[in-house]
Steps between C-alpha positions, in 0.01 A plus 500: 500500500806725498406614149139562604434624852752766605508879492124551486435807715154563644368168370216347699669205677188289444513541122637178352793516261437358154702404197450857371694654791868589482738610772551876480857538376576870520816672628322605821340159559611349831561154361803281555754425225367141500143616433619751240695226320196271495263757349757617246587144395137406444421822311810443284380148414154622393650797310748272320218271388284792387780643282568175317363458147180294508668196342767493774269535799468220750272423792586663831342461842645632825457365851493753785496329839471669837738400782605146409526254789564128516789257469819627338699282263835646600655701781540822303232741618254673274324829572188335641697273733692802628184628671462181704874483569491861622229400749672177608833676553326784686650766277236734639387527864132527407283438195343770278120516482480376141325214325690254287311341213667161459494211258643151524788432261318190372209719388747732326641198315146399396441856376817488288399166349149634428649815344698279260235239422157664517431678169286769667801611707677650199518876527398500866658619822424231758482626859551225755410542867300359785359683800728738681637464848611765745879499522466482878282188474763337279774588748298360792452173306873484428575562869266218605668259261865604514574632851572143607775498236668812638334765283330800655269675250350829624143478631431867571350751257723787389317832541425656161649834604831330582498317167453833321799646685709193408394536135714813473812286558405157360341432160347174628323694772384756241326227301322375812418850626292577192280198577497511881169522679285440194193294574476322167738276321643479154303236321413407149154543360435133442704319764432130477606207714612321182715629218316548175480756222201734500 
């Protein structure tokens, strides 16, 4: 969802994101280099395809997952796993008041296979998510499971005002500060328990 759901100021937090939405990539947008790279890469892919002569065009579908969780195949961390590692390693004393829309890696794999094999997927941006979870709830679950193994995830909520102060010095805090305290969650318009193409 990095190419979809960031940089939208004054957006109603209960309005679902759809395949028509793009992350706002402007010089003043408070988005991380990772998010900026994702939106620019996807736009470049669609622009490249559009500029090809008709006889050279090919089918393209993109898969935009939210925070990906689940078993890793190797020890090298990915961006999604960094969030959970940050909690497990207690890299912050308390947890921001933000919601994390998550998706299981196995559902992301199914979405990629569907994007390649379902004819109706051609030309589509596939958003993949499940329900969101408060970051604090996720940290509390991690604490319940992993404290016995020597980990100590934070279980207190970080006040939003403190997060906003920290955002001046830390780009990761800035990304969270823009979402802190919002009642709603980022979600797709047609979230389904099973992966399929609309």
